[in-house]
C-alpha positions as CSV (number, residue, x, y, z in Angstrom):
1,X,96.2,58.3,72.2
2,X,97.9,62.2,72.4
3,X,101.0,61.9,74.3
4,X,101.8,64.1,77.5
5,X,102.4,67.0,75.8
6,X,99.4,66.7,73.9
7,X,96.7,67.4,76.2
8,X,99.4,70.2,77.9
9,X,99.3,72.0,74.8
10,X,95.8,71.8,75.0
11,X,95.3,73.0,78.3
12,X,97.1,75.7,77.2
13,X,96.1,77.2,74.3
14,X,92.0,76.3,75.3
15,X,92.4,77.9,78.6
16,X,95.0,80.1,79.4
17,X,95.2,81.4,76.4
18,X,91.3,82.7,76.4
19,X,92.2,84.1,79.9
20,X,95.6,85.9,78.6
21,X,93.4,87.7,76.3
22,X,91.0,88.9,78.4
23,X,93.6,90.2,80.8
24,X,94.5,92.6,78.1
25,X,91.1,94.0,78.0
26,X,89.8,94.3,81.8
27,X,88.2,98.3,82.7
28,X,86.0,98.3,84.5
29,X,83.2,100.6,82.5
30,X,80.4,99.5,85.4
31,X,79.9,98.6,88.0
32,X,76.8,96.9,89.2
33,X,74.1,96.7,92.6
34,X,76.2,94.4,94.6
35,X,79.3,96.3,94.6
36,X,77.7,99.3,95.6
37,X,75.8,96.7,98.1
38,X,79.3,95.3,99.6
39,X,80.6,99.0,100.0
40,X,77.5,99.8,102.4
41,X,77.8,96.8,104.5
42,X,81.4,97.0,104.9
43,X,80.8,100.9,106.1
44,X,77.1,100.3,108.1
45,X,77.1,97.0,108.7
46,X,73.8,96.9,107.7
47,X,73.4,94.5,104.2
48,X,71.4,96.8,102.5
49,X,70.7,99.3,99.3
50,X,69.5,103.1,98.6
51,X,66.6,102.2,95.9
52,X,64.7,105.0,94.4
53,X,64.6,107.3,97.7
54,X,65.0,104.9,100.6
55,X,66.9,102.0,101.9
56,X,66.0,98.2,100.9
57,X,67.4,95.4,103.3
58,X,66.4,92.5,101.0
59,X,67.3,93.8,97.6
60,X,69.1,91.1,96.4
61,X,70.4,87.7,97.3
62,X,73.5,88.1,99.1
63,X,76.7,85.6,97.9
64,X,77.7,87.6,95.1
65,X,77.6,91.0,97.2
66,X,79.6,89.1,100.0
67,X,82.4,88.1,97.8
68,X,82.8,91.5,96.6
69,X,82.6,92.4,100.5
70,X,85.8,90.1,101.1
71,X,87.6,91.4,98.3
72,X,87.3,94.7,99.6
73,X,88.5,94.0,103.0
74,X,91.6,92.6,101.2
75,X,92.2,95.7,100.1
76,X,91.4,94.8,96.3
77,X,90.1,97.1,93.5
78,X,88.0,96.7,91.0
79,X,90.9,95.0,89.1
80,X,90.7,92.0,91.1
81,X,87.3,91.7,90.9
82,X,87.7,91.7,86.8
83,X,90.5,89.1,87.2
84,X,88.4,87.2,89.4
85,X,85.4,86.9,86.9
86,X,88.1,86.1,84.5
87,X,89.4,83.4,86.5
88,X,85.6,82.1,86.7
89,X,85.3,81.9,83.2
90,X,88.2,79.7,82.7
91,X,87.0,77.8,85.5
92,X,83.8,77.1,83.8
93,X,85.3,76.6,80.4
94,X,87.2,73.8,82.2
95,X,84.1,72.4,83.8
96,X,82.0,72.1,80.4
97,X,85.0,70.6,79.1
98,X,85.0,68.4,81.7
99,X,81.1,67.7,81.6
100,X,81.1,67.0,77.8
101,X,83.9,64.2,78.2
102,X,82.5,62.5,80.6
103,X,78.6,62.6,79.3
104,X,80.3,61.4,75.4
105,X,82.4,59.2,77.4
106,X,82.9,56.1,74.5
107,X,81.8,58.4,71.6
108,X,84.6,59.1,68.4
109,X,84.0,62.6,68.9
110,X,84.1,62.6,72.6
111,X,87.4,64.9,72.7
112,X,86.7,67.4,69.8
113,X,83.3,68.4,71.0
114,X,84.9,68.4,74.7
115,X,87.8,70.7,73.9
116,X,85.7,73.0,71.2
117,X,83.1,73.6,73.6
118,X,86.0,74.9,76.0
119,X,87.5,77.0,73.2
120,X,84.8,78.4,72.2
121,X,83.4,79.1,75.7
122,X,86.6,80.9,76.7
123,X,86.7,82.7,73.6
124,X,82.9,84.1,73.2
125,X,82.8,87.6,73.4
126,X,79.5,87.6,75.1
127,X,80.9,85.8,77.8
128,X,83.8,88.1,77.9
129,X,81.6,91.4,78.0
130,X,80.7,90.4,81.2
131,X,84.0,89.1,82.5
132,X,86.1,92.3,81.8
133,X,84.0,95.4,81.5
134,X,81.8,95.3,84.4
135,X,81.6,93.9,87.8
136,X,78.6,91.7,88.1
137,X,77.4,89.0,89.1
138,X,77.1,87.3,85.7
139,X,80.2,85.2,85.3
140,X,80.0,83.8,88.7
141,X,76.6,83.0,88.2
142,X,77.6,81.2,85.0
143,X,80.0,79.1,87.0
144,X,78.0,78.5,89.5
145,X,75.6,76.7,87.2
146,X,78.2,74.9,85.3
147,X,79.7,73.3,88.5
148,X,75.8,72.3,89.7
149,X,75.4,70.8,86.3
150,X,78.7,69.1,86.4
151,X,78.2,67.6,89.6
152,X,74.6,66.3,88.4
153,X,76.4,63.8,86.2
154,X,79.1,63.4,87.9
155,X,77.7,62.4,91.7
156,X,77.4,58.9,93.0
157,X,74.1,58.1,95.2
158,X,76.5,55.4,95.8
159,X,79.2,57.4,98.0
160,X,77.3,59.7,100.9
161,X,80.1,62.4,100.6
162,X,79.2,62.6,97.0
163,X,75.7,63.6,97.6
164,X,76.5,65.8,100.2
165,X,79.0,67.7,97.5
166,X,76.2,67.4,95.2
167,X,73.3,69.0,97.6
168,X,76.0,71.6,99.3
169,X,76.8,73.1,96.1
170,X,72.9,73.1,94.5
171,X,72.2,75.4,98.2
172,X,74.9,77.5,97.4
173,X,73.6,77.9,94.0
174,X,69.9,78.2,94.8
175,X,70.9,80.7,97.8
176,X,73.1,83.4,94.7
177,X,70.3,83.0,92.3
178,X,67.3,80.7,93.0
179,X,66.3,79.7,89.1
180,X,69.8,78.0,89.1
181,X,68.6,75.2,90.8
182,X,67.6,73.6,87.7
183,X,70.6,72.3,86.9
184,X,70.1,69.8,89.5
185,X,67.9,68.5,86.7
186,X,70.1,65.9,85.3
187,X,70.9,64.0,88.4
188,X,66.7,64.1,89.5
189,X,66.3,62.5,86.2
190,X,69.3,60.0,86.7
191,X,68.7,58.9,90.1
192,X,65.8,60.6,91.3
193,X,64.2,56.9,92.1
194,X,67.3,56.4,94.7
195,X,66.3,59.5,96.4
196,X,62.8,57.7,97.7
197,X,63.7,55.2,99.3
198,X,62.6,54.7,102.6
199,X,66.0,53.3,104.1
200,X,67.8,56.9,103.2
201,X,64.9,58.9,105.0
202,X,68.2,60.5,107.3
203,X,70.3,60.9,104.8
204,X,67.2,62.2,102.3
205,X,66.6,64.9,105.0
206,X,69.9,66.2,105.2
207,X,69.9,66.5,101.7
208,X,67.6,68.5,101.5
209,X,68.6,70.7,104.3
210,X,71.6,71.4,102.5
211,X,69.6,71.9,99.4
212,X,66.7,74.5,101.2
213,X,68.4,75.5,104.0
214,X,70.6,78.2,103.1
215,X,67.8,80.2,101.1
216,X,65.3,79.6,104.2
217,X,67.6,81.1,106.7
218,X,67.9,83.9,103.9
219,X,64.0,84.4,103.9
220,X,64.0,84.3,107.8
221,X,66.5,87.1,107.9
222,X,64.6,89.3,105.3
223,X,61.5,88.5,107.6
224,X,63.6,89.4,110.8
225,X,64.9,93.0,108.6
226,X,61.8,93.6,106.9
227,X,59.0,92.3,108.7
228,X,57.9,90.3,105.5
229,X,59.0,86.2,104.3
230,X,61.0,87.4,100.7
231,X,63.9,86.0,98.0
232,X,63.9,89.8,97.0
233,X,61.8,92.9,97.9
234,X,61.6,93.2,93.4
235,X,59.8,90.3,93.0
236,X,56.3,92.1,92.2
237,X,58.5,94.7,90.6
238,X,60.6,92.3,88.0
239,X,56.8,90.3,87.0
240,X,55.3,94.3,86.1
241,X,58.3,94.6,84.2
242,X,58.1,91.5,82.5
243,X,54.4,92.4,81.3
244,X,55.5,95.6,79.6
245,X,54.8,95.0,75.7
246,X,57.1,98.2,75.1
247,X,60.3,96.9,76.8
248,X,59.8,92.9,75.3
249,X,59.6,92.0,79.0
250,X,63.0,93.5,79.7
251,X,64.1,96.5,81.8
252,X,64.0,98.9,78.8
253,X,62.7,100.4,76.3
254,X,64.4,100.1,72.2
255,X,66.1,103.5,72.4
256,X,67.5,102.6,75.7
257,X,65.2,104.3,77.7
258,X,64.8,103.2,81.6
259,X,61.6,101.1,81.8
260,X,59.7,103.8,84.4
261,X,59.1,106.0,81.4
262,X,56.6,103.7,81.2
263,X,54.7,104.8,84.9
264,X,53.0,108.3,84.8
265,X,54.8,111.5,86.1
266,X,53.0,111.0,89.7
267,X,53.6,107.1,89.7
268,X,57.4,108.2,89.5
269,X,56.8,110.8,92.2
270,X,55.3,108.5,94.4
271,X,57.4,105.3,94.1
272,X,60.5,108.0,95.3
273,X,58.2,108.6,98.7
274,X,57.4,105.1,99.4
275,X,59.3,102.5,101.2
276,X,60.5,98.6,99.7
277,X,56.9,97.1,101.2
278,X,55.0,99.9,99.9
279,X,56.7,99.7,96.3
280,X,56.3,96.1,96.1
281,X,52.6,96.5,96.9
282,X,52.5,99.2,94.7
283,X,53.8,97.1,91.6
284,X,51.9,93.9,92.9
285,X,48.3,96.2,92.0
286,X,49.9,97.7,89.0
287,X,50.8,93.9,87.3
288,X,47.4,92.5,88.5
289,X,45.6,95.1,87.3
290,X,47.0,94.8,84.1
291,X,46.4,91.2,83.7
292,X,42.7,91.2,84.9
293,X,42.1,93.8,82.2
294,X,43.7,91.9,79.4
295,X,43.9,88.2,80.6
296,X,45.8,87.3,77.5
297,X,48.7,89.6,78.3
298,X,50.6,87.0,81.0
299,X,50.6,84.1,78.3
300,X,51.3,86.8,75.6
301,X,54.6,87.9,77.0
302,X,56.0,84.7,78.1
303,X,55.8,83.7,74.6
304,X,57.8,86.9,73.7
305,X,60.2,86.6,76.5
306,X,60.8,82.9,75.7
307,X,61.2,83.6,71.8
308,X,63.9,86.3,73.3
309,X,65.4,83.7,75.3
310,X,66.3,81.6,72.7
311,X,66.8,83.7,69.8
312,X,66.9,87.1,70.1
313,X,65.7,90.4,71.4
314,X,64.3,93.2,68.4
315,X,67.0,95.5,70.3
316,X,70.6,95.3,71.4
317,X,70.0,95.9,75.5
318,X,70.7,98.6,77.7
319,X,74.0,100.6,77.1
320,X,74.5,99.5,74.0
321,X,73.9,101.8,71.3
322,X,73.9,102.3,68.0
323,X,78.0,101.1,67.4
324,X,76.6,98.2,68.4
325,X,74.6,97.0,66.1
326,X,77.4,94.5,64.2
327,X,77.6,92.7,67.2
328,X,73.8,92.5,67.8
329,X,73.5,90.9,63.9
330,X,76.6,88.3,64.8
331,X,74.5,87.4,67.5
332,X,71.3,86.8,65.7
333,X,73.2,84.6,63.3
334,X,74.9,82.9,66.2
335,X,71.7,82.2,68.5
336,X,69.7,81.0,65.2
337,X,72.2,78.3,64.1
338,X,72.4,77.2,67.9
339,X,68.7,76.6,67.6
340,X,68.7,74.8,65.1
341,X,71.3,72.7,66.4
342,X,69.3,72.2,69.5
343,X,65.9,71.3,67.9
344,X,68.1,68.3,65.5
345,X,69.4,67.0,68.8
346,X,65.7,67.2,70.0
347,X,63.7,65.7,66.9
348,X,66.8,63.5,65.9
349,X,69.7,62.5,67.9
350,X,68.0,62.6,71.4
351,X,70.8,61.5,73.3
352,X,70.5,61.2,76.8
353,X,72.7,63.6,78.8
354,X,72.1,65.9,76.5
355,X,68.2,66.3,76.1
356,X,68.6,66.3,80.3
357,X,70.8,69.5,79.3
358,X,68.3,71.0,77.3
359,X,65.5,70.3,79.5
360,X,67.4,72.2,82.5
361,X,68.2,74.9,80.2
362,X,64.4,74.8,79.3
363,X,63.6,75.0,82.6
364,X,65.8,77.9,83.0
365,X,63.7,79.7,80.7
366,X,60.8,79.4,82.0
367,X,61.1,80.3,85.2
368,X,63.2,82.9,84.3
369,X,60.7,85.0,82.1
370,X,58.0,84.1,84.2
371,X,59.5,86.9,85.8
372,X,61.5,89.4,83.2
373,X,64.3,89.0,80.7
374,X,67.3,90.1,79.6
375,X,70.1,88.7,77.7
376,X,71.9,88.1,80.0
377,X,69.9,85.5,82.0
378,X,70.2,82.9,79.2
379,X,73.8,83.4,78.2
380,X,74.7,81.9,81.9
381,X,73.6,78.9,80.2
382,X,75.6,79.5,77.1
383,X,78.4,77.1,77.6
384,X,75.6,74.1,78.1
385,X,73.9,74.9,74.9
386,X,77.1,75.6,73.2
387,X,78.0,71.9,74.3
388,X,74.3,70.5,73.2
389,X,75.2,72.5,69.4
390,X,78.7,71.2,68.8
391,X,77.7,67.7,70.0
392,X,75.0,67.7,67.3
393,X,77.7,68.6,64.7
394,X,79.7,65.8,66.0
395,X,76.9,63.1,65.6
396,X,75.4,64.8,62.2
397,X,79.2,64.2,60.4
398,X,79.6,60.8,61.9
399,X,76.1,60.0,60.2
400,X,77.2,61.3,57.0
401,X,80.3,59.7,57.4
402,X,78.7,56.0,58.4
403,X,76.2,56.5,55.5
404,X,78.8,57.8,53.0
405,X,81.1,54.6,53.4
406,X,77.9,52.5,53.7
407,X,76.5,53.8,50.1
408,X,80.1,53.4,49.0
């Protein structure tokens, strides 16, 4: 066993020392909807944004636009936002870390996949992009999902207060960003049998009140503010964009161009005239339209958008030109080794814990470009799938290393 200053050492140079780096390199080069969002609401009082000519009361979920809100009535910058999605990341490096020791609890390689996956999540730089040159939502969405998955091992059906941790947190979750309720996957598969019995009906019921309620007092407000029961006001506008053949179900065309090139000259003209209802109507026609006349298309593009998800997309993503292009082929090496990786644990290995990662991160994906795709929205699942790869390594050289001394 490591002695004390071991594991200090460790904590050290796998955590800080990601989060040291990335202090160096914090400017803020955008900045994103819900910052824009928290500013109006702080100065109206009204949660709302200015969308293509009018003003949309259900834009977007609202936990990631209210911490930007409180930052702001602090008196922080944009600085402190940057340090806070820095201080995320290191947070969920040390959950994954966390995760992987307990789930190879008993395994030789327990520790060295545990603290690689931590390394290696606090030093990706696709990770960082998002951490310290841009406020978004991204990094707190990545911990977000870490923590739910996390918990899902970790929780006791056993202790009450652990399930109400469990089911708080997964409401939270659902509430900033609905698809990352599948990382509640693992603990449904684990214990989902102890959630049907009819001697917990109270406690069942609270449990899911903490699980649904949050996101169902968010669709009664949007009803009370819009007149309509909605996540988003997008919704019909994010499933158009994810049937567009040109953009690979994203927001955007190759050469960076904005996906409404794609609507005629007095589509664009009318969109700017029309409220959120009347856009999200509009859209709603437009995407049904085009799947009635080519029925094919729906099926078509998932397949696209899920070979995007976990490989690669033909172009780099929006704001990223042509200097670019070294990181977009380190990438595609990156994301087809990981594949790999994932389909051995799948076809060979199989371990538990981690095929119930897998599946989550599956399910991720398909919900996710049932809708539209971008990059982004699999990478918040980068430190799980990072875990699933190194893990495999782990297990494939202690089976060459079991067969070596055995043929020996």
């Amino acid at each position: 066993m490591p002695g004390r200053r071991g594991p200090v050492l460790l904590w050290l140079v796998v955590l800080l020392g990601p989060a040291v780096l990335k202090l160096f390199l914090l400017r803020a080069d955008q900045v994103f909807e819900t910052h824009t969002m928290a500013l109006e609401w702080i100065a109206s009082g009204e949660f709302r944004h200015y969308y293509l000519g009018s003003w949309d009361h259900a834009f977007q979920m609202p936990v990631h636009t209210a911490i930007l809100a409180i930052f702001r009535l602090a008196g922080l910058g944009l600085t402190a936002m940057l340090v806070f999605q820095v201080l995320c990341g290191t947070l969920t490096a040390l959950l994954i870390q966390r995760t992987a020791a307990n789930i190879l609890r008993g395994s030789r390689h327990a520790d060295r996949v545990a603290w690689d996956t931590a390394l290696l999540t606090g030093l990706s730089p696709f990770l960082a992009y998002y951490q310290v040159r841009m406020v978004h939502p991204f990094a707190w969405d990545m911990l977000l999902a870490t923590a739910l998955l996390h918990a899902s091992f970790t929780a006791d059906p056993a202790r009450r207060v652990s399930l109400v941790a469990l089911f708080a947190l997964a409401g939270l979750a659902v509430l900033d960003r609905p698809t990352l309720g599948v990382f509640l996957l693992p603990f449904v598969l684990r214990h989902g049998r102890s959630l049907l019995r009819w001697d917990r009906l109270a406690l069942n019921a609270l449990l899911l009140l903490l699980l649904f309620g949050p996101v169902g007092s968010w669709v009664l407000r949007n009803h009370a503010a819009t007149g309509r029961y909605q996540l988003t006001s997008v919704t019909d506008q994010m499933i158009w964009m994810g049937l567009q053949e040109e953009t690979e179900g994203s927001g955007h065309l190759a050469d960076g161009t904005d996906y409404r090139i794609l609507l005629s000259p007095p589509e664009c003209e009318r969109i700017l005239r029309m409220d959120a209802a009347e856009r999200s109507a509009f859209f709603k026609a437009k995407w049904e339209a085009e799947v009635r006349e080519e029925p094919g298309l729906w099926w078509r593009m998932l397949g696209i958008k899920l070979r995007n998800f976990w490989l690669f997309r033909s172009h780099p993503g929006l704001g990223h030109g042509a200097e670019m292009g070294w990181a977009m082929a380190v990438y595609k090496m990156y994301a087809v080794l990981l594949f790999v990786l994932l389909l051995v644990q799948v076809a060979v290995f199989r371990h538990r814990s981690l095929m119930a990662i897998f599946l989550a991160v599956a399910a991720l994906s398909l919900l996710q470009c049932a809708f539209y795709f971008e990059t982004r929205h699999r990478l918040l699942a980068e430190p799980m799938l990072l875990l699933v790869g190194i893990a495999t390594i782990a297990m494939g050289v202690e089976r060459l290393r079991r067969g070596t001394v055995a043929g020996g």
